[in-house]
Short mmCIF file of C-alpha atoms and ligand atoms in Angstrom, two decimals:
data_model
loop_
_atom_site.label_atom_id
_atom_site.label_comp_id
_atom_site.label_asym_id
_atom_site.label_seq_id
_atom_site.Cartn_x
_atom_site.Cartn_y
_atom_site.Cartn_z
CA MET A 1 110.79 10.67 136.49
CA LYS A 2 111.36 9.03 139.83
CA GLU A 3 111.68 5.49 138.65
CA SER A 4 114.28 6.27 136.07
CA LEU A 5 116.32 8.28 138.52
CA GLN A 6 116.23 5.41 140.95
CA THR A 7 116.89 2.63 138.54
CA ARG A 8 119.30 4.38 136.25
CA ASP A 9 122.89 4.16 137.45
CA SER A 10 124.50 7.49 137.98
CA TRP A 11 128.11 8.39 138.28
CA ASN A 12 129.83 9.33 141.51
CA SER A 13 132.53 11.49 140.10
CA LYS A 14 133.06 14.10 137.45
CA LEU A 15 135.23 11.59 135.65
CA GLY A 16 132.17 9.34 135.46
CA PHE A 17 130.22 12.07 133.75
CA ILE A 18 133.05 12.93 131.39
CA LEU A 19 133.54 9.27 130.50
CA ALA A 20 129.85 8.62 129.90
CA THR A 21 129.31 11.78 127.90
CA ALA A 22 132.53 11.34 125.98
CA GLY A 23 131.49 7.72 125.53
CA SER A 24 128.26 8.88 123.91
CA ALA A 25 130.04 11.44 121.74
CA VAL A 26 132.99 9.31 120.64
CA GLY A 27 131.74 6.44 118.55
CA LEU A 28 131.13 5.34 115.00
CA GLY A 29 130.47 9.00 114.16
CA ASN A 30 134.16 9.76 114.66
CA LEU A 31 135.82 6.56 113.54
CA TRP A 32 133.58 5.49 110.68
CA LYS A 33 131.40 8.43 109.60
CA PHE A 34 133.81 11.35 109.85
CA PRO A 35 136.53 10.00 107.49
CA TYR A 36 134.09 8.93 104.78
CA THR A 37 132.03 12.12 105.05
CA VAL A 38 135.22 14.16 104.66
CA GLY A 39 136.05 11.95 101.69
CA LYS A 40 132.69 12.46 100.04
CA ASN A 41 132.48 16.18 100.72
CA GLY A 42 135.69 17.51 99.29
CA GLY A 43 138.25 17.06 102.10
CA GLY A 44 139.73 20.26 103.55
CA ALA A 45 136.77 22.40 102.52
CA PHE A 46 134.47 20.19 104.56
CA LEU A 47 136.86 20.19 107.51
CA LEU A 48 136.98 23.98 107.53
CA VAL A 49 133.19 24.34 107.57
CA TYR A 50 133.00 21.59 110.20
CA MET A 51 135.42 23.46 112.48
CA ILE A 52 133.53 26.74 112.08
CA PHE A 53 130.24 25.05 112.99
CA LEU A 54 131.88 23.28 115.90
CA LEU A 55 132.94 26.59 117.42
CA LEU A 56 129.85 28.62 116.55
CA ILE A 57 127.20 25.97 117.13
CA GLY A 58 128.47 22.69 118.63
CA TYR A 59 130.39 24.03 121.59
CA PRO A 60 127.76 26.60 122.71
CA LEU A 61 125.02 23.97 122.43
CA MET A 62 127.04 21.44 124.42
CA LEU A 63 127.24 23.93 127.28
CA ALA A 64 123.54 24.80 126.90
CA ALA A 65 122.52 21.12 127.04
CA ILE A 66 124.64 20.30 130.10
CA THR A 67 123.39 23.44 131.84
CA LEU A 68 119.74 22.59 131.17
CA GLY A 69 120.25 19.06 132.44
CA ARG A 70 122.05 20.05 135.60
CA LYS A 71 119.71 22.92 136.36
CA THR A 72 116.57 20.79 136.19
CA LYS A 73 118.11 17.50 137.35
CA LEU A 74 115.66 15.78 135.00
CA CYS A 75 115.95 13.73 131.84
CA ALA A 76 115.32 15.42 128.48
CA VAL A 77 111.51 15.45 128.35
CA GLY A 78 111.20 16.38 132.03
CA ALA A 79 113.84 19.08 131.73
CA TYR A 80 111.90 20.97 129.06
CA LYS A 81 108.54 20.24 130.64
CA SER A 82 109.53 21.42 134.11
CA ILE A 83 110.33 24.87 132.77
CA ASN A 84 107.53 25.15 130.24
CA LYS A 85 104.92 22.45 129.65
CA ASN A 86 104.52 23.34 125.97
CA TRP A 87 108.12 22.37 125.28
CA ALA A 88 107.86 18.69 126.18
CA PHE A 89 107.63 17.89 122.46
CA VAL A 90 111.36 18.65 122.08
CA GLY A 91 112.10 15.72 124.32
CA PHE A 92 109.74 13.57 122.30
CA LEU A 93 111.48 14.63 119.10
CA GLY A 94 114.73 13.39 120.61
CA VAL A 95 113.17 10.02 121.38
CA LEU A 96 111.94 9.67 117.82
CA CYS A 97 115.39 10.59 116.59
CA GLY A 98 116.90 7.91 118.83
CA PHE A 99 114.82 5.23 117.07
CA PHE A 100 115.94 6.35 113.63
CA ILE A 101 119.63 6.76 114.47
CA LEU A 102 119.85 3.43 116.24
CA ALA A 103 118.14 1.74 113.31
CA PHE A 104 121.12 2.44 111.07
CA TYR A 105 123.77 2.76 113.79
CA SER A 106 123.08 -0.84 114.75
CA THR A 107 123.61 -1.87 111.14
CA VAL A 108 127.14 -0.49 111.28
CA GLY A 109 127.59 -1.85 114.81
CA GLY A 110 126.83 -5.25 113.28
CA TRP A 111 129.50 -4.70 110.63
CA VAL A 112 132.02 -4.03 113.40
CA ILE A 113 131.17 -7.32 115.14
CA TYR A 114 131.53 -9.20 111.85
CA TYR A 115 134.87 -7.55 111.17
CA LEU A 116 136.08 -8.40 114.66
CA ILE A 117 135.35 -12.07 113.98
CA GLU A 118 137.00 -11.90 110.56
CA ALA A 119 140.02 -10.25 112.18
CA LEU A 120 140.23 -13.08 114.72
CA LYS A 121 140.11 -15.61 111.90
CA GLY A 122 142.94 -13.74 110.18
CA ASN A 123 140.84 -13.12 107.08
CA LEU A 124 141.60 -9.42 106.78
CA ASN A 125 145.31 -9.82 106.23
CA THR A 126 145.70 -8.22 102.83
CA THR A 127 146.35 -4.84 101.22
CA ASP A 128 144.60 -5.85 98.00
CA SER A 129 141.73 -3.40 97.50
CA THR A 130 139.70 -5.81 95.36
CA LEU A 131 139.94 -8.54 97.95
CA LEU A 132 139.03 -6.19 100.79
CA ALA A 133 136.15 -4.73 98.80
CA ASN A 134 134.93 -8.29 98.13
CA ILE A 135 134.97 -9.17 101.83
CA PHE A 136 132.79 -6.15 102.53
CA THR A 137 130.44 -6.67 99.60
CA ASN A 138 130.02 -10.39 100.25
CA PHE A 139 129.13 -9.68 103.82
CA ILE A 140 126.58 -6.93 103.20
CA SER A 141 125.06 -8.88 100.32
CA SER A 142 124.13 -11.66 102.69
CA PRO A 143 120.79 -10.73 104.25
CA GLN A 144 121.10 -13.37 106.99
CA LYS A 145 124.54 -12.22 108.09
CA SER A 146 123.74 -8.50 108.01
CA ILE A 147 120.59 -8.97 110.04
CA LEU A 148 122.14 -11.44 112.46
CA TYR A 149 125.05 -9.16 113.31
CA GLN A 150 122.81 -6.14 113.58
CA ALA A 151 120.64 -8.10 116.02
CA ALA A 152 123.73 -9.08 118.01
CA PHE A 153 124.78 -5.45 118.33
CA LEU A 154 121.32 -4.37 119.45
CA PHE A 155 121.07 -7.26 121.87
CA VAL A 156 124.27 -6.25 123.64
CA THR A 157 123.06 -2.62 123.76
CA TYR A 158 119.79 -3.84 125.24
CA LEU A 159 121.53 -5.98 127.85
CA ILE A 160 123.66 -3.09 129.04
CA VAL A 161 120.72 -0.70 129.30
CA VAL A 162 118.34 -3.11 130.96
CA LYS A 163 120.76 -4.77 133.34
CA GLY A 164 122.03 -1.42 134.46
CA ILE A 165 125.63 -2.53 134.23
CA LYS A 166 126.74 0.91 133.20
CA ASN A 167 128.86 1.07 136.31
CA GLY A 168 130.94 -1.67 134.81
CA ILE A 169 130.97 0.09 131.46
CA GLU A 170 132.15 3.22 133.19
CA LYS A 171 135.02 1.38 134.82
CA ALA A 172 135.91 -0.32 131.55
CA SER A 173 135.84 3.10 129.82
CA LYS A 174 138.73 4.23 131.96
CA ILE A 175 140.90 1.63 130.24
CA MET A 176 139.19 1.30 126.86
CA MET A 177 138.96 4.98 125.91
CA PRO A 178 142.63 5.86 126.51
CA THR A 179 143.65 2.62 124.78
CA LEU A 180 141.51 3.54 121.79
CA LEU A 181 143.13 6.97 121.67
CA ILE A 182 146.64 5.52 121.78
CA MET A 183 145.77 2.92 119.15
CA ILE A 184 144.36 5.33 116.61
CA VAL A 185 147.33 7.66 117.11
CA ILE A 186 149.66 4.73 116.32
CA ILE A 187 147.53 3.75 113.31
CA ALA A 188 147.59 7.37 112.14
CA PHE A 189 151.40 7.40 112.36
CA ARG A 190 151.55 4.22 110.34
CA SER A 191 149.15 5.60 107.77
CA LEU A 192 151.13 8.84 107.56
CA SER A 193 154.36 6.95 106.94
CA LEU A 194 152.98 5.10 103.91
CA PRO A 195 154.20 6.12 100.44
CA ASN A 196 152.18 8.97 98.94
CA ALA A 197 150.51 9.71 102.30
CA ILE A 198 151.19 13.39 101.71
CA GLU A 199 148.38 13.47 99.16
CA GLY A 200 145.98 12.45 101.90
CA ILE A 201 147.26 15.16 104.23
CA LYS A 202 146.81 17.74 101.50
CA PHE A 203 143.31 16.46 100.81
CA LEU A 204 142.38 16.69 104.48
CA PHE A 205 143.96 20.01 105.39
CA ILE A 206 144.16 22.16 102.28
CA PRO A 207 140.70 23.49 101.58
CA ASP A 208 139.62 23.80 98.00
CA PHE A 209 137.10 26.59 98.41
CA SER A 210 135.39 25.77 95.14
CA LYS A 211 134.17 22.56 96.79
CA ILE A 212 132.08 24.42 99.37
CA ASN A 213 128.43 24.17 98.39
CA LEU A 214 125.13 23.80 100.13
CA ASN A 215 125.51 20.06 100.45
CA VAL A 216 128.90 20.37 102.12
CA ILE A 217 127.47 22.95 104.53
CA MET A 218 124.47 20.77 105.41
CA ASN A 219 126.59 17.68 105.89
CA ALA A 220 129.15 19.51 108.02
CA LEU A 221 126.43 20.79 110.32
CA GLY A 222 124.85 17.33 110.50
CA GLN A 223 128.21 15.79 111.34
CA VAL A 224 128.79 18.27 114.20
CA PHE A 225 125.44 17.36 115.75
CA PHE A 226 125.85 13.64 115.17
CA SER A 227 129.40 13.49 116.44
CA LEU A 228 128.73 15.50 119.61
CA SER A 229 125.45 13.63 120.30
CA ILE A 230 123.70 16.99 120.44
CA GLY A 231 120.06 17.62 119.56
CA MET A 232 118.33 14.54 120.94
CA GLY A 233 118.50 14.98 124.68
CA VAL A 234 121.37 12.61 125.50
CA ILE A 235 123.57 15.38 126.85
CA VAL A 236 120.70 17.00 128.77
CA THR A 237 119.97 13.65 130.43
CA TYR A 238 123.61 12.94 131.24
CA GLY A 239 124.07 16.51 132.49
CA SER A 240 121.20 15.97 134.91
CA TYR A 241 123.37 13.61 136.90
CA LEU A 242 126.20 16.07 137.26
CA ASP A 243 126.81 17.36 140.75
CA LYS A 244 126.19 21.04 141.50
CA LYS A 245 129.77 21.49 142.61
CA GLU A 246 131.27 20.42 139.30
CA ASN A 247 132.54 22.99 136.81
CA ILE A 248 130.36 22.60 133.72
CA ILE A 249 132.34 25.11 131.71
CA LEU A 250 135.33 22.79 131.81
CA ALA A 251 133.23 19.66 131.29
CA SER A 252 131.60 21.06 128.17
CA THR A 253 134.98 22.09 126.81
CA TYR A 254 136.71 18.74 127.28
CA ILE A 255 134.08 16.77 125.40
CA PRO A 256 134.07 18.63 122.06
CA LEU A 257 137.88 18.82 122.24
CA LEU A 258 138.21 15.08 122.76
CA ASP A 259 135.56 14.29 120.18
CA THR A 260 137.22 16.45 117.54
CA PHE A 261 140.64 15.06 118.36
CA VAL A 262 139.39 11.50 117.85
CA ALA A 263 137.67 12.42 114.57
CA LEU A 264 140.79 14.14 113.24
CA VAL A 265 143.07 11.28 114.20
CA ALA A 266 140.62 8.81 112.65
CA GLY A 267 140.80 10.95 109.51
CA LEU A 268 144.60 10.83 109.65
CA ALA A 269 144.53 7.07 110.15
CA THR A 270 142.26 6.52 107.17
CA ILE A 271 142.66 9.18 104.49
CA PRO A 272 146.45 9.09 103.84
CA ALA A 273 146.19 5.30 103.54
CA VAL A 274 143.38 5.66 101.00
CA PHE A 275 145.71 7.71 98.81
CA SER A 276 148.66 5.45 99.42
CA PHE A 277 146.79 2.25 98.49
CA ASN A 278 144.96 4.01 95.69
CA PHE A 279 141.52 3.27 97.10
CA GLU A 280 138.44 5.31 96.26
CA ILE A 281 138.16 8.28 98.64
CA ALA A 282 134.49 8.98 97.93
CA GLN A 283 133.30 5.37 98.35
CA GLY A 284 131.16 6.18 101.37
CA PRO A 285 130.27 3.92 104.31
CA SER A 286 132.66 1.11 103.37
CA LEU A 287 135.74 3.36 103.66
CA MET A 288 136.90 2.41 107.16
CA PHE A 289 136.20 -1.29 106.65
CA ILE A 290 138.23 -1.48 103.47
CA THR A 291 141.06 0.90 104.30
CA LEU A 292 142.05 0.13 107.88
CA PRO A 293 142.57 -3.63 107.41
CA ALA A 294 144.99 -2.69 104.64
CA VAL A 295 146.88 -0.41 107.04
CA PHE A 296 147.03 -3.20 109.65
CA SER A 297 148.25 -5.66 107.06
CA SER A 298 151.12 -3.32 106.25
CA MET A 299 152.39 -3.10 109.84
CA SER A 300 154.15 -5.44 112.21
CA PHE A 301 151.80 -7.13 114.67
CA GLY A 302 149.04 -6.09 112.27
CA TYR A 303 146.97 -9.17 113.09
CA LEU A 304 146.84 -8.25 116.77
CA PHE A 305 146.33 -4.58 116.05
CA CYS A 306 143.38 -5.33 113.85
CA ILE A 307 141.69 -7.43 116.54
CA VAL A 308 142.28 -4.95 119.35
CA PHE A 309 141.15 -2.10 117.10
CA PHE A 310 137.80 -3.67 116.26
CA ILE A 311 137.24 -4.56 119.94
CA LEU A 312 137.76 -0.91 120.82
CA VAL A 313 135.57 0.36 117.98
CA LEU A 314 132.84 -1.98 119.17
CA PHE A 315 133.21 -0.64 122.68
CA ALA A 316 133.06 2.97 121.46
CA ALA A 317 129.98 2.16 119.37
CA LEU A 318 128.26 0.54 122.36
CA THR A 319 128.88 3.48 124.69
CA SER A 320 127.11 5.62 122.06
CA SER A 321 124.28 3.22 121.32
CA ILE A 322 123.43 2.77 125.02
CA SER A 323 123.11 6.55 125.34
CA MET A 324 120.54 6.56 122.53
CA LEU A 325 118.57 3.59 123.84
CA GLU A 326 118.66 5.11 127.31
CA VAL A 327 116.91 8.26 126.07
CA CYS A 328 114.17 6.19 124.43
CA VAL A 329 113.72 3.85 127.38
CA SER A 330 113.62 6.58 130.01
CA TYR A 331 110.98 8.42 127.99
CA PHE A 332 108.59 5.50 128.19
CA VAL A 333 109.45 4.82 131.82
CA ASP A 334 108.92 8.46 132.81
CA GLU A 335 106.10 9.53 130.56
CA LYS A 336 104.12 6.36 129.98
CA ASN A 337 104.83 4.66 133.27
CA THR A 338 106.05 1.53 131.52
CA LYS A 339 108.36 -0.85 133.34
CA ARG A 340 111.98 -0.35 132.42
CA SER A 341 112.55 -3.93 131.32
CA THR A 342 109.33 -3.97 129.26
CA SER A 343 110.06 -0.71 127.47
CA ALA A 344 113.63 -1.76 126.79
CA ILE A 345 112.62 -5.01 125.11
CA TYR A 346 109.85 -3.48 122.98
CA ILE A 347 111.92 -0.49 121.93
CA THR A 348 114.83 -2.70 120.98
CA LEU A 349 112.50 -4.88 118.94
CA VAL A 350 111.00 -1.91 117.10
CA ILE A 351 114.46 -0.53 116.38
CA PHE A 352 115.53 -3.94 115.15
CA LEU A 353 112.57 -4.11 112.77
CA MET A 354 113.25 -0.58 111.54
CA GLY A 355 116.91 -1.49 111.16
CA ILE A 356 116.38 -4.57 109.00
CA PRO A 357 115.76 -2.64 105.76
CA ALA A 358 118.71 -0.38 106.62
CA SER A 359 120.91 -3.45 106.99
CA LEU A 360 119.74 -4.74 103.62
CA SER A 361 120.13 -1.35 101.92
CA MET A 362 123.56 -2.07 100.55
CA GLY A 363 122.81 -5.70 99.81
CA ILE A 364 119.61 -7.19 98.46
CA LEU A 365 117.70 -3.91 98.76
CA LYS A 366 120.44 -2.03 96.89
CA ASP A 367 118.12 -1.05 94.10
CA PHE A 368 115.11 -0.50 96.27
CA LYS A 369 114.56 3.16 97.02
CA LEU A 370 112.38 3.98 99.98
CA LEU A 371 111.67 7.51 98.93
CA GLY A 372 112.84 8.97 95.65
CA SER A 373 116.54 8.30 95.30
CA LEU A 374 117.10 7.35 98.95
CA ASN A 375 117.43 3.85 100.32
CA PHE A 376 116.51 3.15 103.95
CA PHE A 377 120.04 3.55 105.29
CA ASP A 378 120.53 6.94 103.60
CA PHE A 379 117.07 8.07 104.51
CA TYR A 380 117.54 7.35 108.24
CA ASP A 381 120.93 9.01 108.13
CA LYS A 382 119.78 12.16 106.30
CA LEU A 383 116.58 12.45 108.29
CA THR A 384 118.43 12.40 111.61
CA SER A 385 121.75 14.15 110.88
CA ASN A 386 120.35 16.83 108.60
CA ILE A 387 116.86 17.36 109.99
CA PHE A 388 116.06 15.96 113.46
CA LEU A 389 119.33 16.75 115.23
CA PRO A 390 119.65 20.31 113.86
CA LEU A 391 115.98 20.87 114.68
CA GLY A 392 116.61 19.63 118.24
CA GLY A 393 119.65 21.93 118.46
CA PHE A 394 117.71 24.89 117.12
CA LEU A 395 114.96 24.36 119.69
CA LEU A 396 117.51 23.86 122.47
CA ALA A 397 119.11 27.23 121.63
CA ILE A 398 115.75 29.01 121.55
CA PHE A 399 114.75 27.34 124.79
CA VAL A 400 117.91 28.14 126.73
CA GLY A 401 118.26 31.57 125.10
CA TYR A 402 114.72 32.83 125.51
CA VAL A 403 112.54 30.54 127.62
CA LEU A 404 114.96 29.60 130.39
CA THR A 405 116.89 32.79 129.47
CA THR A 406 120.65 33.07 129.27
CA LYS A 407 120.61 35.03 132.53
CA VAL A 408 119.26 32.04 134.46
CA ALA A 409 121.52 29.69 132.50
CA LEU A 410 124.55 31.79 133.43
CA GLU A 411 123.58 31.69 137.10
CA GLU A 412 123.58 27.88 136.86
CA ILE A 413 126.87 27.80 134.95
CA THR A 414 128.62 29.98 137.53
CA ILE A 415 126.83 28.62 140.58
CA ASN A 416 130.14 28.12 142.40
CA ASN A 417 131.46 31.51 141.29
CA GLU A 418 133.31 29.94 138.38
CA LYS A 419 134.95 32.44 136.06
CA PHE A 420 133.35 32.23 132.63
CA ILE A 421 135.32 34.60 130.48
CA LEU A 422 133.41 33.75 127.34
CA SER A 423 130.01 34.35 128.92
CA ASP A 424 129.06 37.32 126.71
CA ILE A 425 130.12 35.51 123.57
CA TRP A 426 128.24 32.37 124.64
CA CYS A 427 125.02 34.33 125.27
CA PHE A 428 125.38 36.10 121.95
CA LEU A 429 125.92 32.84 120.08
CA ILE A 430 123.03 31.04 121.79
CA LYS A 431 120.58 33.89 121.23
CA TYR A 432 121.57 35.46 117.96
CA ILE A 433 123.85 33.15 115.96
CA VAL A 434 122.84 29.53 116.57
CA PRO A 435 119.08 29.91 115.96
CA PRO A 436 119.16 31.79 112.63
CA LEU A 437 122.18 29.92 111.28
CA VAL A 438 120.79 26.49 112.08
CA PHE A 439 117.35 27.55 110.88
CA ILE A 440 118.61 28.64 107.44
CA ILE A 441 120.55 25.41 106.96
CA LEU A 442 117.62 23.38 108.25
CA ILE A 443 115.25 24.91 105.72
CA ASN A 444 117.71 24.05 102.96
CA SER A 445 118.08 20.51 104.27
CA LEU A 446 114.32 20.11 104.22
CA LYS A 447 114.21 21.38 100.65
CA GLU A 448 117.01 19.03 99.68
CA LEU A 449 115.32 16.05 101.34
CA PHE A 450 112.10 16.93 99.58
CA ILE A 451 113.88 17.01 96.22
CA LEU A 452 115.57 13.67 96.92
CA ILE A 453 112.27 12.14 97.96
CA THR A 454 110.36 13.39 94.97
CA ASN A 455 113.07 12.45 92.48
N1 PFF B 1 127.91 10.70 118.79
C1 PFF B 1 127.79 9.34 118.43
C2 PFF B 1 128.94 8.96 117.51
O1 PFF B 1 129.71 9.85 117.12
O2 PFF B 1 129.07 7.80 117.17
C3 PFF B 1 126.45 9.03 117.79
C4 PFF B 1 125.28 9.57 118.55
C5 PFF B 1 125.07 9.18 119.87
C6 PFF B 1 124.46 10.50 117.97
C7 PFF B 1 124.02 9.72 120.60
C8 PFF B 1 123.41 11.06 118.67
C9 PFF B 1 123.21 10.67 119.98
F1 PFF B 1 122.23 11.19 120.65
#
């Protein structure tokens, strides 16, 4: 544990913690995944279930994770282990999850880099859906390009983690994050002012209850975990650096609020434009890459907007990917006594190799199914969002609720005599609501995955 605590940069202020944790939470999950997942899962119905899970599961778990981290002052594996040796496997599960998420996250990170370059060249200046779809398809059909850009994304992530320049990232976050927020609000206004945008608003906010099915429920839960970075130890690790005098009730409220705000605004920037330009709402992962360039092309200074936007998306993606790589690297440093630089290079290489088939999934491996009807990209995504992260969240709730006990957790939360008016509700949720609810959905996700694999 010692080495990682010494070599890992920590933040000096609460703002540092908020920025790093918010940096991990706000990323491609909000800007890219949320809008297309809403699109594929019936719009308002999905949003409603998402919000319910956010309040009942996401928020209580965020507080539980920060509390566990700050109480033990150890990274994920150590935090569990220091309280009960038999629970170290939860930390390990998180590490495994980090490999799988980064394997497909880096694919999309690569897409962002490619789009940034295309934006600079002025090649995205059109509202023609066929042309925009062609740009995307041509790119992902090229194995060399997909892999090269994925490698570039991973390389930058690696450099940040190994060179320990997170201090610089933290400082940059203070400018980048607010700028990103302002930009997507402006883009959302533009999108909302397009003809026929109202159809998009209706789609996003008016729930059609008949659309709610098991799939929507599983995907909404997965999206809550993915978007908040909960269930793989990132938040526990980041919480371990938080000073005892900071108010963790407030900290764990800001982050879900900010994360949800960004996701909603990203939805408002994308979905109305999809209806206005008559694009396909359920097209999946390509949605952001096809729709937003069209929005930029329809606004003044669109060329500049497009460039700045992709720079900021890249930044947001990197602040998330470094949090994942950090969890994996610190595990090997702490548990296996490997040198930080050595673990970082090997882990990045393994993730790169795992990521190659994910990068090719929509191109030359389009018709290749890894398991049943799932290609690599979908498999990594489903395995992590629907199985690993909920499982990590379920175990976190059991751990904080019953092993650490909510009584001890509450003592940590209110260590400076903070008023926690929701304390009874929080304990109730952590002990009696989160575990059974997540468990039931998890069992169904496993069943579903099994069916997809065997089909
Ligand atoms: N929350 C990140 C996003 O929304 O892009 C993705 C992520 C980061 C998931 C870290 C899980 C994690 F541990």
